[in-house]
mmCIF file of C-alpha atoms in Angstrom:
data_model
loop_
_atom_site.group_PDB
_atom_site.id
_atom_site.type_symbol
_atom_site.label_atom_id
_atom_site.label_comp_id
_atom_site.label_asym_id
_atom_site.label_seq_id
_atom_site.Cartn_x
_atom_site.Cartn_y
_atom_site.Cartn_z
ATOM 1 C CA UNK A 1 13.551 2.581 -28.274
ATOM 2 C CA UNK A 2 13.395 6.288 -27.439
ATOM 3 C CA UNK A 3 10.256 5.799 -25.323
ATOM 4 C CA UNK A 4 11.965 2.924 -23.542
ATOM 5 C CA UNK A 5 15.021 5.082 -22.899
ATOM 6 C CA UNK A 6 12.861 7.838 -21.379
ATOM 7 C CA UNK A 7 11.168 5.299 -19.108
ATOM 8 C CA UNK A 8 14.507 3.899 -17.924
ATOM 9 C CA UNK A 9 16.021 7.357 -17.315
ATOM 10 C CA UNK A 10 12.917 8.516 -15.436
ATOM 11 C CA UNK A 11 12.985 5.422 -13.203
ATOM 12 C CA UNK A 12 16.688 5.978 -12.552
ATOM 13 C CA UNK A 13 16.066 9.604 -11.519
ATOM 14 C CA UNK A 14 13.190 8.584 -9.238
ATOM 15 C CA UNK A 15 15.282 5.939 -7.495
ATOM 16 C CA UNK A 16 18.231 8.324 -7.120
ATOM 17 C CA UNK A 17 15.967 10.947 -5.516
ATOM 18 C CA UNK A 18 14.598 8.329 -3.112
ATOM 19 C CA UNK A 19 18.165 7.264 -2.266
ATOM 20 C CA UNK A 20 19.156 10.863 -1.521
ATOM 21 C CA UNK A 21 16.071 11.341 0.656
ATOM 22 C CA UNK A 22 16.814 8.168 2.617
ATOM 23 C CA UNK A 23 20.404 9.247 3.100
ATOM 24 C CA UNK A 24 19.331 12.646 4.439
ATOM 25 C CA UNK A 25 16.854 11.058 6.838
ATOM 26 C CA UNK A 26 19.145 8.356 8.163
ATOM 27 C CA UNK A 27 22.676 9.695 7.902
ATOM 28 C CA UNK A 28 22.444 13.473 7.709
ATOM 29 C CA UNK A 29 24.047 15.711 10.279
ATOM 30 C CA UNK A 30 22.266 15.944 13.609
ATOM 31 C CA UNK A 31 20.762 19.325 12.750
ATOM 32 C CA UNK A 32 19.551 18.224 9.313
ATOM 33 C CA UNK A 33 18.471 14.669 10.110
ATOM 34 C CA UNK A 34 14.735 14.085 10.079
ATOM 35 C CA UNK A 35 13.535 12.391 13.281
ATOM 36 C CA UNK A 36 10.992 9.606 12.932
ATOM 37 C CA UNK A 37 8.188 11.526 14.752
ATOM 38 C CA UNK A 38 8.394 14.184 12.032
ATOM 39 C CA UNK A 39 8.104 11.468 9.384
ATOM 40 C CA UNK A 40 5.027 10.083 11.134
ATOM 41 C CA UNK A 41 3.529 13.583 11.297
ATOM 42 C CA UNK A 42 3.992 13.831 7.556
ATOM 43 C CA UNK A 43 2.400 10.410 7.031
ATOM 44 C CA UNK A 44 -0.602 11.348 9.178
ATOM 45 C CA UNK A 45 -1.144 14.595 7.315
ATOM 46 C CA UNK A 46 -0.752 12.823 3.985
ATOM 47 C CA UNK A 47 -3.291 10.185 4.996
ATOM 48 C CA UNK A 48 -5.908 12.774 5.947
ATOM 49 C CA UNK A 49 -5.363 14.623 2.648
ATOM 50 C CA UNK A 50 -5.590 11.320 0.755
ATOM 51 C CA UNK A 51 -8.893 10.543 2.503
ATOM 52 C CA UNK A 52 -10.340 13.881 1.434
ATOM 53 C CA UNK A 53 -9.145 13.387 -2.130
ATOM 54 C CA UNK A 54 -10.543 9.856 -2.048
ATOM 55 C CA UNK A 55 -14.057 11.038 -1.281
ATOM 56 C CA UNK A 56 -13.729 13.687 -3.968
ATOM 57 C CA UNK A 57 -12.779 10.849 -6.295
ATOM 58 C CA UNK A 58 -15.900 8.900 -5.320
ATOM 59 C CA UNK A 59 -17.987 11.967 -6.088
ATOM 60 C CA UNK A 60 -16.213 12.342 -9.427
ATOM 61 C CA UNK A 61 -17.477 8.908 -10.455
ATOM 62 C CA UNK A 62 -20.984 10.386 -10.447
ATOM 63 C CA UNK A 63 -20.092 13.914 -11.601
ATOM 64 C CA UNK A 64 -18.982 13.072 -15.107
ATOM 65 C CA UNK A 65 -20.118 10.361 -17.491
ATOM 66 C CA UNK A 66 -17.461 8.315 -19.171
ATOM 67 C CA UNK A 67 -16.881 5.577 -21.698
ATOM 68 C CA UNK A 68 -14.425 2.722 -22.006
ATOM 69 C CA UNK A 69 -10.837 3.899 -22.195
ATOM 70 C CA UNK A 70 -11.307 7.194 -20.339
ATOM 71 C CA UNK A 71 -11.054 8.209 -16.723
ATOM 72 C CA UNK A 72 -13.711 10.046 -14.791
ATOM 73 C CA UNK A 73 -13.441 13.694 -13.748
ATOM 74 C CA UNK A 74 -9.826 14.821 -13.292
ATOM 75 C CA UNK A 75 -8.619 11.234 -13.462
ATOM 76 C CA UNK A 76 -9.659 10.402 -9.896
ATOM 77 C CA UNK A 77 -11.382 7.151 -10.822
ATOM 78 C CA UNK A 78 -11.106 4.568 -13.549
ATOM 79 C CA UNK A 79 -14.541 3.392 -14.674
ATOM 80 C CA UNK A 80 -16.220 2.543 -11.366
ATOM 81 C CA UNK A 81 -12.985 2.069 -9.373
ATOM 82 C CA UNK A 82 -11.486 4.842 -7.251
ATOM 83 C CA UNK A 83 -7.809 5.551 -7.813
ATOM 84 C CA UNK A 84 -7.610 9.103 -6.445
ATOM 85 C CA UNK A 85 -4.181 10.624 -7.153
ATOM 86 C CA UNK A 86 -2.455 7.222 -7.187
ATOM 87 C CA UNK A 87 -1.340 5.469 -10.354
ATOM 88 C CA UNK A 88 -3.945 2.704 -10.054
ATOM 89 C CA UNK A 89 -6.929 1.644 -7.924
ATOM 90 C CA UNK A 90 -4.840 -1.109 -6.332
ATOM 91 C CA UNK A 91 -2.122 1.357 -5.283
ATOM 92 C CA UNK A 92 -4.779 3.538 -3.647
ATOM 93 C CA UNK A 93 -6.360 0.552 -1.908
ATOM 94 C CA UNK A 94 -3.061 -0.698 -0.503
ATOM 95 C CA UNK A 95 -2.172 2.790 0.736
ATOM 96 C CA UNK A 96 -5.506 3.065 2.556
ATOM 97 C CA UNK A 97 -4.994 -0.401 4.054
ATOM 98 C CA UNK A 98 -1.506 0.522 5.314
ATOM 99 C CA UNK A 99 -2.968 3.706 6.864
ATOM 100 C CA UNK A 100 -5.276 1.854 9.287
ATOM 101 C CA UNK A 101 -2.890 1.466 12.268
ATOM 102 C CA UNK A 102 -1.411 4.944 11.790
ATOM 103 C CA UNK A 103 -4.817 6.624 12.107
ATOM 104 C CA UNK A 104 -5.701 4.291 14.977
ATOM 105 C CA UNK A 105 -2.566 5.542 16.741
ATOM 106 C CA UNK A 106 -3.628 9.167 16.186
ATOM 107 C CA UNK A 107 -7.043 8.434 17.733
ATOM 108 C CA UNK A 108 -5.548 6.487 20.647
ATOM 109 C CA UNK A 109 -3.016 9.221 21.382
ATOM 110 C CA UNK A 110 -5.539 12.084 21.323
ATOM 111 C CA UNK A 111 -7.380 13.153 24.495
ATOM 112 C CA UNK A 112 -10.827 11.616 24.941
ATOM 113 C CA UNK A 113 -13.568 13.824 23.522
ATOM 114 C CA UNK A 114 -11.151 16.056 21.617
ATOM 115 C CA UNK A 115 -11.750 17.122 18.035
ATOM 116 C CA UNK A 116 -8.502 15.475 17.025
ATOM 117 C CA UNK A 117 -9.743 12.132 18.319
ATOM 118 C CA UNK A 118 -13.125 12.517 16.609
ATOM 119 C CA UNK A 119 -11.560 13.439 13.276
ATOM 120 C CA UNK A 120 -9.147 10.504 13.522
ATOM 121 C CA UNK A 121 -12.026 8.087 14.279
ATOM 122 C CA UNK A 122 -14.057 9.383 11.335
ATOM 123 C CA UNK A 123 -11.014 9.093 9.095
ATOM 124 C CA UNK A 124 -10.316 5.568 10.354
ATOM 125 C CA UNK A 125 -13.891 4.440 9.691
ATOM 126 C CA UNK A 126 -13.863 6.052 6.246
ATOM 127 C CA UNK A 127 -10.849 3.964 5.234
ATOM 128 C CA UNK A 128 -13.150 0.945 4.972
ATOM 129 C CA UNK A 129 -15.302 2.769 2.395
ATOM 130 C CA UNK A 130 -12.276 3.930 0.416
ATOM 131 C CA UNK A 131 -10.688 0.461 0.350
ATOM 132 C CA UNK A 132 -13.895 -1.032 -1.055
ATOM 133 C CA UNK A 133 -14.307 1.909 -3.466
ATOM 134 C CA UNK A 134 -10.989 1.021 -5.106
ATOM 135 C CA UNK A 135 -12.413 -2.377 -6.057
ATOM 136 C CA UNK A 136 -9.056 -3.956 -5.188
ATOM 137 C CA UNK A 137 -9.247 -7.556 -4.011
ATOM 138 C CA UNK A 138 -5.594 -7.419 -2.971
ATOM 139 C CA UNK A 139 -6.181 -4.350 -0.771
ATOM 140 C CA UNK A 140 -9.191 -5.928 0.932
ATOM 141 C CA UNK A 141 -7.190 -9.045 1.715
ATOM 142 C CA UNK A 142 -4.126 -7.055 2.839
ATOM 143 C CA UNK A 143 -6.216 -4.830 5.137
ATOM 144 C CA UNK A 144 -6.870 -7.819 7.389
ATOM 145 C CA UNK A 145 -3.238 -7.682 8.545
ATOM 146 C CA UNK A 146 -3.263 -4.111 9.971
ATOM 147 C CA UNK A 147 -6.692 -4.761 11.500
ATOM 148 C CA UNK A 148 -5.321 -7.863 13.254
ATOM 149 C CA UNK A 149 -2.203 -5.924 14.322
ATOM 150 C CA UNK A 150 -4.363 -3.241 15.951
ATOM 151 C CA UNK A 151 -6.258 -5.885 17.879
ATOM 152 C CA UNK A 152 -2.986 -7.478 18.974
ATOM 153 C CA UNK A 153 -1.579 -4.186 20.325
ATOM 154 C CA UNK A 154 -3.476 -3.082 23.435
ATOM 155 C CA UNK A 155 -3.111 0.719 23.006
ATOM 156 C CA UNK A 156 -4.847 0.476 19.595
ATOM 157 C CA UNK A 157 -7.415 -2.199 20.431
ATOM 158 C CA UNK A 158 -9.987 0.058 22.084
ATOM 159 C CA UNK A 159 -9.948 2.482 19.155
ATOM 160 C CA UNK A 160 -10.570 -0.275 16.650
ATOM 161 C CA UNK A 161 -13.546 -1.604 18.609
ATOM 162 C CA UNK A 162 -15.255 1.745 17.969
ATOM 163 C CA UNK A 163 -15.012 1.491 14.181
ATOM 164 C CA UNK A 164 -15.263 -2.295 13.824
ATOM 165 C CA UNK A 165 -19.033 -2.275 13.014
ATOM 166 C CA UNK A 166 -18.379 0.107 10.111
ATOM 167 C CA UNK A 167 -15.611 -2.106 8.732
ATOM 168 C CA UNK A 168 -17.745 -5.245 9.033
ATOM 169 C CA UNK A 169 -20.738 -3.642 7.321
ATOM 170 C CA UNK A 170 -18.768 -2.048 4.476
ATOM 171 C CA UNK A 171 -16.588 -5.113 3.895
ATOM 172 C CA UNK A 172 -19.694 -7.328 3.845
ATOM 173 C CA UNK A 173 -21.227 -5.372 0.959
ATOM 174 C CA UNK A 174 -17.829 -4.967 -0.660
ATOM 175 C CA UNK A 175 -17.255 -8.714 -0.609
ATOM 176 C CA UNK A 176 -20.325 -9.398 -2.718
ATOM 177 C CA UNK A 177 -19.865 -6.500 -5.144
ATOM 178 C CA UNK A 178 -16.779 -5.292 -6.921
ATOM 179 C CA UNK A 179 -17.437 -1.572 -6.514
ATOM 180 C CA UNK A 180 -19.623 1.002 -4.803
ATOM 181 C CA UNK A 181 -21.665 1.674 -7.977
ATOM 182 C CA UNK A 182 -22.332 -2.060 -8.209
ATOM 183 C CA UNK A 183 -23.615 -2.048 -4.613
ATOM 184 C CA UNK A 184 -25.980 0.819 -5.401
ATOM 185 C CA UNK A 185 -27.161 -0.809 -8.613
ATOM 186 C CA UNK A 186 -27.833 -4.069 -6.772
ATOM 187 C CA UNK A 187 -30.153 -2.256 -4.365
ATOM 188 C CA UNK A 188 -32.325 -0.524 -6.921
ATOM 189 C CA UNK A 189 -30.382 2.676 -7.624
ATOM 190 C CA UNK A 190 -29.922 1.947 -11.332
ATOM 191 C CA UNK A 191 -31.388 5.314 -12.396
ATOM 192 C CA UNK A 192 -28.553 7.420 -10.958
ATOM 193 C CA UNK A 193 -26.084 4.897 -12.403
ATOM 194 C CA UNK A 194 -27.413 5.383 -15.936
ATOM 195 C CA UNK A 195 -27.624 9.144 -15.545
ATOM 196 C CA UNK A 196 -23.991 9.220 -14.456
ATOM 197 C CA UNK A 197 -22.959 7.414 -17.609
ATOM 198 C CA UNK A 198 -22.645 3.828 -16.411
ATOM 199 C CA UNK A 199 -23.554 2.254 -19.718
ATOM 200 C CA UNK A 200 -21.271 -0.746 -19.309
ATOM 201 C CA UNK A 201 -22.432 -3.958 -17.670
ATOM 202 C CA UNK A 202 -19.045 -3.948 -15.924
ATOM 203 C CA UNK A 203 -20.431 -1.900 -13.039
ATOM 204 C CA UNK A 204 -23.606 -3.914 -12.542
ATOM 205 C CA UNK A 205 -23.822 -6.861 -10.156
ATOM 206 C CA UNK A 206 -22.968 -10.058 -11.985
ATOM 207 C CA UNK A 207 -20.618 -12.968 -11.449
ATOM 208 C CA UNK A 208 -17.551 -11.086 -12.699
ATOM 209 C CA UNK A 209 -18.222 -8.214 -10.302
ATOM 210 C CA UNK A 210 -18.743 -10.427 -7.263
ATOM 211 C CA UNK A 211 -15.598 -10.531 -5.167
ATOM 212 C CA UNK A 212 -17.060 -13.549 -3.375
ATOM 213 C CA UNK A 213 -16.925 -15.520 -6.632
ATOM 214 C CA UNK A 214 -13.700 -14.104 -8.005
ATOM 215 C CA UNK A 215 -11.633 -13.357 -4.896
ATOM 216 C CA UNK A 216 -9.042 -16.054 -5.530
ATOM 217 C CA UNK A 217 -9.256 -15.991 -9.330
ATOM 218 C CA UNK A 218 -5.789 -15.240 -10.690
ATOM 219 C CA UNK A 219 -7.045 -13.429 -13.843
ATOM 220 C CA UNK A 220 -4.375 -15.182 -15.888
ATOM 221 C CA UNK A 221 -1.481 -14.083 -13.685
ATOM 222 C CA UNK A 222 -0.362 -17.646 -13.001
ATOM 223 C CA UNK A 223 -0.137 -18.100 -16.773
ATOM 224 C CA UNK A 224 1.924 -14.903 -17.058
ATOM 225 C CA UNK A 225 4.292 -16.161 -14.377
ATOM 226 C CA UNK A 226 4.745 -19.491 -16.165
ATOM 227 C CA UNK A 227 5.406 -17.706 -19.464
ATOM 228 C CA UNK A 228 7.912 -15.431 -17.763
ATOM 229 C CA UNK A 229 9.775 -18.333 -16.181
ATOM 230 C CA UNK A 230 9.813 -20.147 -19.530
ATOM 231 C CA UNK A 231 11.327 -17.050 -21.187
ATOM 232 C CA UNK A 232 13.947 -16.573 -18.475
ATOM 233 C CA UNK A 233 17.433 -15.991 -20.011
ATOM 234 C CA UNK A 234 19.746 -18.969 -19.860
ATOM 235 C CA UNK A 235 23.030 -17.046 -20.070
ATOM 236 C CA UNK A 236 24.686 -16.611 -16.688
ATOM 237 C CA UNK A 237 25.214 -12.836 -16.852
ATOM 238 C CA UNK A 238 21.570 -11.951 -17.551
ATOM 239 C CA UNK A 239 20.402 -14.532 -15.023
ATOM 240 C CA UNK A 240 22.571 -12.984 -12.307
ATOM 241 C CA UNK A 241 22.390 -9.271 -13.207
ATOM 242 C CA UNK A 242 19.050 -9.015 -15.050
ATOM 243 C CA UNK A 243 18.027 -7.043 -18.146
ATOM 244 C CA UNK A 244 17.905 -3.661 -16.406
ATOM 245 C CA UNK A 245 15.069 -1.748 -14.703
ATOM 246 C CA UNK A 246 12.192 -0.268 -16.664
ATOM 247 C CA UNK A 247 9.535 -1.412 -19.101
ATOM 248 C CA UNK A 248 11.698 -1.075 -22.205
ATOM 249 C CA UNK A 249 13.775 -4.134 -21.363
ATOM 250 C CA UNK A 250 10.697 -6.270 -20.894
ATOM 251 C CA UNK A 251 9.175 -5.009 -24.139
ATOM 252 C CA UNK A 252 12.374 -5.234 -26.209
ATOM 253 C CA UNK A 253 13.154 -8.791 -25.176
ATOM 254 C CA UNK A 254 9.541 -9.893 -25.454
ATOM 255 C CA UNK A 255 9.015 -10.734 -21.795
ATOM 256 C CA UNK A 256 5.440 -11.014 -20.590
ATOM 257 C CA UNK A 257 5.115 -8.872 -17.477
ATOM 258 C CA UNK A 258 4.574 -11.252 -14.535
ATOM 259 C CA UNK A 259 2.670 -8.495 -12.756
ATOM 260 C CA UNK A 260 4.373 -9.065 -9.386
ATOM 261 C CA UNK A 261 7.629 -9.317 -7.461
ATOM 262 C CA UNK A 262 9.213 -11.582 -10.101
ATOM 263 C CA UNK A 263 9.776 -8.492 -12.271
ATOM 264 C CA UNK A 264 12.586 -7.494 -9.900
ATOM 265 C CA UNK A 265 14.342 -10.799 -10.602
ATOM 266 C CA UNK A 266 13.997 -10.252 -14.357
ATOM 267 C CA UNK A 267 15.089 -6.623 -14.340
ATOM 268 C CA UNK A 268 17.833 -6.817 -11.698
ATOM 269 C CA UNK A 269 18.698 -10.497 -11.756
ATOM 270 C CA UNK A 270 18.911 -13.005 -8.980
ATOM 271 C CA UNK A 271 21.511 -10.835 -7.239
ATOM 272 C CA UNK A 272 19.262 -7.767 -7.104
ATOM 273 C CA UNK A 273 16.222 -9.829 -6.201
ATOM 274 C CA UNK A 274 18.048 -11.579 -3.343
ATOM 275 C CA UNK A 275 19.435 -8.300 -1.985
ATOM 276 C CA UNK A 276 15.987 -6.680 -2.023
ATOM 277 C CA UNK A 277 14.274 -9.607 -0.286
ATOM 278 C CA UNK A 278 17.086 -9.865 2.285
ATOM 279 C CA UNK A 279 16.896 -6.131 3.077
ATOM 280 C CA UNK A 280 13.116 -6.308 3.362
ATOM 281 C CA UNK A 281 13.204 -9.271 5.752
ATOM 282 C CA UNK A 282 16.026 -7.701 7.787
ATOM 283 C CA UNK A 283 13.974 -4.519 8.224
ATOM 284 C CA UNK A 284 10.949 -6.532 9.379
ATOM 285 C CA UNK A 285 13.149 -8.449 11.830
ATOM 286 C CA UNK A 286 14.561 -5.205 13.273
ATOM 287 C CA UNK A 287 11.044 -3.836 13.784
ATOM 288 C CA UNK A 288 9.905 -7.085 15.375
ATOM 289 C CA UNK A 289 12.759 -6.849 17.873
ATOM 290 C CA UNK A 290 11.685 -3.317 18.756
ATOM 291 C CA UNK A 291 8.085 -4.387 19.205
ATOM 292 C CA UNK A 292 9.170 -7.064 21.681
ATOM 293 C CA UNK A 293 11.618 -4.977 23.711
ATOM 294 C CA UNK A 294 11.155 -1.214 23.303
ATOM 295 C CA UNK A 295 9.003 1.387 25.094
ATOM 296 C CA UNK A 296 5.329 1.888 24.239
ATOM 297 C CA UNK A 297 5.884 4.687 21.704
ATOM 298 C CA UNK A 298 8.459 2.725 19.735
ATOM 299 C CA UNK A 299 6.323 -0.423 20.033
ATOM 300 C CA UNK A 300 3.363 1.354 18.467
ATOM 301 C CA UNK A 301 5.498 2.844 15.706
ATOM 302 C CA UNK A 302 6.973 -0.596 15.033
ATOM 303 C CA UNK A 303 3.575 -2.330 14.799
ATOM 304 C CA UNK A 304 2.291 0.380 12.439
ATOM 305 C CA UNK A 305 5.255 -0.057 10.129
ATOM 306 C CA UNK A 306 5.290 -3.849 10.372
ATOM 307 C CA UNK A 307 1.682 -3.756 9.203
ATOM 308 C CA UNK A 308 2.629 -1.420 6.373
ATOM 309 C CA UNK A 309 5.454 -3.711 5.267
ATOM 310 C CA UNK A 310 3.101 -6.703 5.415
ATOM 311 C CA UNK A 311 0.623 -4.828 3.196
ATOM 312 C CA UNK A 312 3.434 -4.110 0.717
ATOM 313 C CA UNK A 313 4.498 -7.774 0.791
ATOM 314 C CA UNK A 314 0.957 -8.990 0.078
ATOM 315 C CA UNK A 315 0.582 -6.378 -2.654
ATOM 316 C CA UNK A 316 3.811 -7.577 -4.286
ATOM 317 C CA UNK A 317 2.149 -10.929 -4.998
ATOM 318 C CA UNK A 318 -0.138 -9.272 -7.537
ATOM 319 C CA UNK A 319 1.704 -6.029 -8.393
ATOM 320 C CA UNK A 320 5.253 -4.807 -8.786
ATOM 321 C CA UNK A 321 4.780 -2.160 -6.111
ATOM 322 C CA UNK A 322 8.372 -1.632 -5.000
ATOM 323 C CA UNK A 323 8.629 1.630 -6.985
ATOM 324 C CA UNK A 324 5.381 3.107 -5.648
ATOM 325 C CA UNK A 325 6.253 6.223 -3.710
ATOM 326 C CA UNK A 326 4.103 5.494 -0.651
ATOM 327 C CA UNK A 327 5.930 2.165 -0.275
ATOM 328 C CA UNK A 328 9.234 4.011 -0.088
ATOM 329 C CA UNK A 329 7.793 6.401 2.486
ATOM 330 C CA UNK A 330 7.000 3.374 4.642
ATOM 331 C CA UNK A 331 10.480 1.952 4.014
ATOM 332 C CA UNK A 332 12.310 5.122 5.032
ATOM 333 C CA UNK A 333 10.096 5.685 8.091
ATOM 334 C CA UNK A 334 10.683 2.080 9.154
ATOM 335 C CA UNK A 335 14.439 2.552 8.799
ATOM 336 C CA UNK A 336 14.300 5.736 10.879
ATOM 337 C CA UNK A 337 12.256 4.018 13.605
ATOM 338 C CA UNK A 338 14.599 1.018 13.637
ATOM 339 C CA UNK A 339 17.624 3.299 13.951
ATOM 340 C CA UNK A 340 16.145 5.409 16.757
ATOM 341 C CA UNK A 341 14.621 2.450 18.598
ATOM 342 C CA UNK A 342 17.836 0.461 18.604
ATOM 343 C CA UNK A 343 19.668 3.477 20.025
ATOM 344 C CA UNK A 344 17.151 3.708 22.884
ATOM 345 C CA UNK A 345 17.577 0.008 23.655
ATOM 346 C CA UNK A 346 21.360 0.181 23.465
ATOM 347 C CA UNK A 347 21.688 3.210 25.788
ATOM 348 C CA UNK A 348 20.482 1.483 29.007
ATOM 349 C CA UNK A 349 22.613 -1.533 28.113
ATOM 350 C CA UNK A 350 25.711 0.652 27.784
ATOM 351 C CA UNK A 351 24.939 2.423 31.082
ATOM 352 C CA UNK A 352 24.516 -0.939 32.828
ATOM 353 C CA UNK A 353 27.882 -2.097 31.520
ATOM 354 C CA UNK A 354 29.560 1.071 32.812
ATOM 355 C CA UNK A 355 28.086 0.518 36.267
#
């Protein structure tokens, strides 16, 4: 029970800190309020750092041998799957997928031939490698949404054409093999694999490692969802208010973790679940309005964040990702953009009414 209590208290502190940060960004005094361009600058810098750490993580897979139950060097990869500084390979993959339109915007906004544009293009192309390196099927599927969004938005379309061959090539190999080591092993590089400590058949190309054969396999998650629904409390209070956030409630009451968005309904009840989904959909609707009616800068910011929210939504089908920190960064940036964009739209309307 003590471990469960620590988990619940830690989650409460994390959510309170996020709430305070959102309040400062959105409702602080004019001098202290963080404008959305500054938030985007922070996201861009964070993405470039995450890319560098990601490639260090790929190198760490080959630096240090490992066995089942241990991470590779410095915890940057789990077995043959890159997780970088994120809590899991899937979290890393979804973050890289959500980063696609943001880096495309950096490249599109930079002067032609500048170093900033070249670095952004290299970073954008490298995202395809990092997404595949995580071995996440969810991230590969979710990345199709930001790619499609970039093609749909003219200012980003030309940039994406430049890196499209890299994405197609990397995703082709990634579709038939679960991880980068499996790709290398399939093409005759088994020696370096064995020297690096890949003693498990998990990393070698076989049916379980082929994303093509297992892409839509639920890995027992449908069974977990059915078990969770069968164990759902029948008393009205728990049904409405939930058992409380954190893993201890699930463990104490014997709930199987459904491994996705349904955990919110269990922990916070139908009321909390409905409020979260309603707020999420309202935020997407506000951004969609901006994309259809605002200036080019706000349009681009809106399409970047709509893509990020779509990636989070797809990820929530296989993971409970609502408490991942990068998801909250996207949430708060989206709220800041919606607030600023709606002000810009409302100002000409108010001036027209005065005239």
